[in-house]
């Protein structure tokens, strides 16, 4: 396709590696295809409000190692369900005609939308209205289907692993049970990978509802073996058998209003009451989304960014570059948003955890 000018935006929660994608997209578009590139600010909010800036080659040099996104982002700006206040009351409206109009006014023929399932949903809707959009899969949660990995995940796991390493020494000195709560929404990828890498003793993930008795047993078994401390890694989406998630807050303007968090306090209190061991809780929260991307994420993000530009030029709109068996392949965004990628109970990594003595709460 003859694309002279294209846009790029980042939407949804930020994560390390977005700037590496922007870096790859802008440089490749300019060097290989002599295109103009514009960066749309604050995700789909910028598309609705017509806020953007030209991205020249020099604008993206040096941004590769930066965390966050130089374009800004928003996780409350779904054009089809856009929040606004009228007489002090929160209302939602369909602002997609405005988004389509601004896309045309920017004089761009295509857009690269960096985001997760929410961004892909919105992109699908805009594609149905005639816009040319290619996705790039981003989320620390790694819960996007149809790709083995999303960038941001490795960086988040790195933060979790370092935190668990640090918690080990203080847990050991004080003979405490330390609980570390990690992000991931309804998927346990960060908890499982971070927990195994950091040598957690108990790992609780949303896919395996936990039984408190199993957790007490695991901690006591360690005490009998002379280990007077334990590390319990808790996914924010973990829930007890027959129970429900702990909701930290509801963000009214957001399409997906639920924010999880706080389950580790519930579990920690019960452990203290039942085992008599002192417990402490650490919720890593947004630390997992901040900071510089790992080299792995920088490379993955660069591969995705470069592939996205090729998809634009080939006119493969509605697709995103996915990682499958270490190859980058085009996949329909529509396919990836059918269901969340959670940990299958047959996942070999669960077996690896169990056979190294980790309690998974069941
Ligand atoms: O999807 C990424 C993520 O960091 C989740 O792991 C977490 O539950 C959520 O976003 C937090 O959202 P917010 O930044 O709105 O608090």
PDB file of C-alpha atoms in Angstrom, residues 203-330:
ATOM      1  CA  UNK A 203       2.593 -19.442  44.919  1.00  0.00           C
ATOM      2  CA  UNK A 204      -1.084 -18.548  44.704  1.00  0.00           C
ATOM      3  CA  UNK A 205      -2.526 -17.915  41.238  1.00  0.00           C
ATOM      4  CA  UNK A 206      -6.086 -17.143  40.096  1.00  0.00           C
ATOM      5  CA  UNK A 207      -6.229 -20.335  38.028  1.00  0.00           C
ATOM      6  CA  UNK A 208      -5.896 -22.525  41.166  1.00  0.00           C
ATOM      7  CA  UNK A 209      -8.276 -21.350  43.919  1.00  0.00           C
ATOM      8  CA  UNK A 210      -6.433 -21.904  47.184  1.00  0.00           C
ATOM      9  CA  UNK A 211      -7.176 -23.880  50.316  1.00  0.00           C
ATOM     10  CA  UNK A 212      -5.785 -22.214  53.478  1.00  0.00           C
ATOM     11  CA  UNK A 213      -5.149 -25.636  55.060  1.00  0.00           C
ATOM     12  CA  UNK A 214      -2.714 -26.491  52.235  1.00  0.00           C
ATOM     13  CA  UNK A 215      -0.848 -23.234  52.870  1.00  0.00           C
ATOM     14  CA  UNK A 216      -0.590 -23.846  56.652  1.00  0.00           C
ATOM     15  CA  UNK A 217       0.672 -27.362  55.942  1.00  0.00           C
ATOM     16  CA  UNK A 218       3.370 -26.102  53.569  1.00  0.00           C
ATOM     17  CA  UNK A 219       4.596 -23.505  56.078  1.00  0.00           C
ATOM     18  CA  UNK A 220       4.612 -25.980  58.981  1.00  0.00           C
ATOM     19  CA  UNK A 221       6.443 -28.557  56.879  1.00  0.00           C
ATOM     20  CA  UNK A 222       9.165 -26.023  56.262  1.00  0.00           C
ATOM     21  CA  UNK A 223       9.371 -25.236  59.987  1.00  0.00           C
ATOM     22  CA  UNK A 224       9.722 -28.976  60.755  1.00  0.00           C
ATOM     23  CA  UNK A 225      12.562 -29.091  58.225  1.00  0.00           C
ATOM     24  CA  UNK A 226      14.308 -26.272  60.085  1.00  0.00           C
ATOM     25  CA  UNK A 227      13.180 -23.451  57.772  1.00  0.00           C
ATOM     26  CA  UNK A 228      11.635 -20.920  60.110  1.00  0.00           C
ATOM     27  CA  UNK A 229      10.598 -18.516  57.355  1.00  0.00           C
ATOM     28  CA  UNK A 230       8.527 -18.738  54.193  1.00  0.00           C
ATOM     29  CA  UNK A 231       7.891 -16.621  51.128  1.00  0.00           C
ATOM     30  CA  UNK A 232       4.332 -16.644  49.791  1.00  0.00           C
ATOM     31  CA  UNK A 233       3.884 -15.129  46.321  1.00  0.00           C
ATOM     32  CA  UNK A 234       0.287 -14.037  45.814  1.00  0.00           C
ATOM     33  CA  UNK A 235      -1.207 -13.004  42.486  1.00  0.00           C
ATOM     34  CA  UNK A 236      -3.568 -10.051  42.944  1.00  0.00           C
ATOM     35  CA  UNK A 237      -6.271 -12.185  41.296  1.00  0.00           C
ATOM     36  CA  UNK A 238      -5.815 -15.180  43.637  1.00  0.00           C
ATOM     37  CA  UNK A 239      -8.974 -16.296  45.398  1.00  0.00           C
ATOM     38  CA  UNK A 240      -9.920 -18.959  47.947  1.00  0.00           C
ATOM     39  CA  UNK A 241     -11.809 -22.091  46.946  1.00  0.00           C
ATOM     40  CA  UNK A 242     -15.458 -21.113  46.714  1.00  0.00           C
ATOM     41  CA  UNK A 243     -14.532 -17.453  47.354  1.00  0.00           C
ATOM     42  CA  UNK A 244     -14.019 -14.366  45.257  1.00  0.00           C
ATOM     43  CA  UNK A 245     -11.353 -11.853  44.203  1.00  0.00           C
ATOM     44  CA  UNK A 246     -10.488  -8.932  46.468  1.00  0.00           C
ATOM     45  CA  UNK A 247     -11.338  -5.665  44.727  1.00  0.00           C
ATOM     46  CA  UNK A 248      -9.041  -2.745  45.660  1.00  0.00           C
ATOM     47  CA  UNK A 249     -11.059  -0.027  43.938  1.00  0.00           C
ATOM     48  CA  UNK A 250     -13.470   0.705  41.125  1.00  0.00           C
ATOM     49  CA  UNK A 251     -12.445   3.251  38.518  1.00  0.00           C
ATOM     50  CA  UNK A 252     -15.804   4.597  37.362  1.00  0.00           C
ATOM     51  CA  UNK A 253     -14.553   6.178  34.113  1.00  0.00           C
ATOM     52  CA  UNK A 254     -12.764   3.022  33.032  1.00  0.00           C
ATOM     53  CA  UNK A 255     -14.471   0.502  30.743  1.00  0.00           C
ATOM     54  CA  UNK A 256     -13.064  -2.320  32.912  1.00  0.00           C
ATOM     55  CA  UNK A 257     -13.731  -0.713  36.290  1.00  0.00           C
ATOM     56  CA  UNK A 258     -12.346  -3.380  38.608  1.00  0.00           C
ATOM     57  CA  UNK A 259      -8.876  -2.978  40.120  1.00  0.00           C
ATOM     58  CA  UNK A 260      -7.765  -5.998  42.109  1.00  0.00           C
ATOM     59  CA  UNK A 261      -5.575  -5.962  45.202  1.00  0.00           C
ATOM     60  CA  UNK A 262      -5.354  -6.763  48.874  1.00  0.00           C
ATOM     61  CA  UNK A 263      -5.817 -10.550  48.938  1.00  0.00           C
ATOM     62  CA  UNK A 264      -2.348 -10.959  50.496  1.00  0.00           C
ATOM     63  CA  UNK A 265      -3.526  -9.119  53.646  1.00  0.00           C
ATOM     64  CA  UNK A 266      -6.399 -11.587  54.026  1.00  0.00           C
ATOM     65  CA  UNK A 267      -4.096 -14.580  53.570  1.00  0.00           C
ATOM     66  CA  UNK A 268      -1.344 -13.096  55.780  1.00  0.00           C
ATOM     67  CA  UNK A 269      -3.701 -12.494  58.689  1.00  0.00           C
ATOM     68  CA  UNK A 270      -4.983 -16.061  58.554  1.00  0.00           C
ATOM     69  CA  UNK A 271      -1.454 -17.469  58.432  1.00  0.00           C
ATOM     70  CA  UNK A 272      -0.459 -15.436  61.492  1.00  0.00           C
ATOM     71  CA  UNK A 273      -3.560 -16.497  63.447  1.00  0.00           C
ATOM     72  CA  UNK A 274      -3.226 -20.154  62.582  1.00  0.00           C
ATOM     73  CA  UNK A 275       0.534 -20.784  62.628  1.00  0.00           C
ATOM     74  CA  UNK A 276       1.500 -18.194  65.231  1.00  0.00           C
ATOM     75  CA  UNK A 277       4.274 -17.004  62.913  1.00  0.00           C
ATOM     76  CA  UNK A 278       4.716 -13.309  62.375  1.00  0.00           C
ATOM     77  CA  UNK A 279       3.742 -12.222  58.860  1.00  0.00           C
ATOM     78  CA  UNK A 280       4.434  -9.143  56.758  1.00  0.00           C
ATOM     79  CA  UNK A 281       2.847  -8.133  53.464  1.00  0.00           C
ATOM     80  CA  UNK A 282       4.479  -6.344  50.534  1.00  0.00           C
ATOM     81  CA  UNK A 283       2.325  -5.256  47.601  1.00  0.00           C
ATOM     82  CA  UNK A 284       4.627  -4.505  44.687  1.00  0.00           C
ATOM     83  CA  UNK A 285       1.934  -2.676  42.692  1.00  0.00           C
ATOM     84  CA  UNK A 286       3.030  -0.252  40.018  1.00  0.00           C
ATOM     85  CA  UNK A 287       6.735  -0.800  40.708  1.00  0.00           C
ATOM     86  CA  UNK A 288       6.236  -3.742  38.357  1.00  0.00           C
ATOM     87  CA  UNK A 289       5.237  -1.407  35.540  1.00  0.00           C
ATOM     88  CA  UNK A 290       7.942   1.198  36.041  1.00  0.00           C
ATOM     89  CA  UNK A 291      11.555   1.554  35.038  1.00  0.00           C
ATOM     90  CA  UNK A 292      13.719   0.470  32.183  1.00  0.00           C
ATOM     91  CA  UNK A 293      12.797  -2.584  30.077  1.00  0.00           C
ATOM     92  CA  UNK A 294      15.001  -5.675  30.292  1.00  0.00           C
ATOM     93  CA  UNK A 295      17.184  -6.431  27.248  1.00  0.00           C
ATOM     94  CA  UNK A 296      14.772  -9.246  26.370  1.00  0.00           C
ATOM     95  CA  UNK A 297      11.823  -6.832  26.317  1.00  0.00           C
ATOM     96  CA  UNK A 298      13.797  -4.240  24.350  1.00  0.00           C
ATOM     97  CA  UNK A 299      14.544  -6.809  21.676  1.00  0.00           C
ATOM     98  CA  UNK A 300      10.990  -8.220  21.629  1.00  0.00           C
ATOM     99  CA  UNK A 301       9.480  -4.717  21.479  1.00  0.00           C
ATOM    100  CA  UNK A 302      11.847  -3.794  18.631  1.00  0.00           C
ATOM    101  CA  UNK A 303      10.893  -6.957  16.722  1.00  0.00           C
ATOM    102  CA  UNK A 304       7.184  -6.198  17.199  1.00  0.00           C
ATOM    103  CA  UNK A 305       7.608  -2.563  16.182  1.00  0.00           C
ATOM    104  CA  UNK A 306       9.513  -3.366  12.995  1.00  0.00           C
ATOM    105  CA  UNK A 307       7.031  -6.119  12.068  1.00  0.00           C
ATOM    106  CA  UNK A 308       4.092  -3.769  12.657  1.00  0.00           C
ATOM    107  CA  UNK A 309       5.458  -1.323  10.077  1.00  0.00           C
ATOM    108  CA  UNK A 310       5.790  -4.164   7.558  1.00  0.00           C
ATOM    109  CA  UNK A 311       2.171  -5.161   8.251  1.00  0.00           C
ATOM    110  CA  UNK A 312       1.092  -1.569   7.593  1.00  0.00           C
ATOM    111  CA  UNK A 313       2.957  -1.487   4.280  1.00  0.00           C
ATOM    112  CA  UNK A 314       1.523  -4.879   3.283  1.00  0.00           C
ATOM    113  CA  UNK A 315      -1.978  -3.598   4.089  1.00  0.00           C
ATOM    114  CA  UNK A 316      -2.520  -6.303   6.715  1.00  0.00           C
ATOM    115  CA  UNK A 317      -4.884  -4.203   8.824  1.00  0.00           C
ATOM    116  CA  UNK A 318      -6.613  -5.886  11.733  1.00  0.00           C
ATOM    117  CA  UNK A 319      -3.453  -7.931  12.378  1.00  0.00           C
ATOM    118  CA  UNK A 320      -0.744  -7.700  15.017  1.00  0.00           C
ATOM    119  CA  UNK A 321       2.735  -9.243  15.123  1.00  0.00           C
ATOM    120  CA  UNK A 322       2.648 -12.150  17.583  1.00  0.00           C
ATOM    121  CA  UNK A 323       5.457 -14.259  19.014  1.00  0.00           C
ATOM    122  CA  UNK A 324       5.007 -17.945  18.277  1.00  0.00           C
ATOM    123  CA  UNK A 325       7.841 -20.432  18.864  1.00  0.00           C
ATOM    124  CA  UNK A 326      10.284 -17.517  18.701  1.00  0.00           C
ATOM    125  CA  UNK A 327       9.065 -16.377  15.288  1.00  0.00           C
ATOM    126  CA  UNK A 328       7.097 -13.195  14.655  1.00  0.00           C
ATOM    127  CA  UNK A 329       3.893 -14.039  12.790  1.00  0.00           C
ATOM    128  CA  UNK A 330       0.824 -11.956  11.875  1.00  0.00           C
TER     129      UNK A 330
END
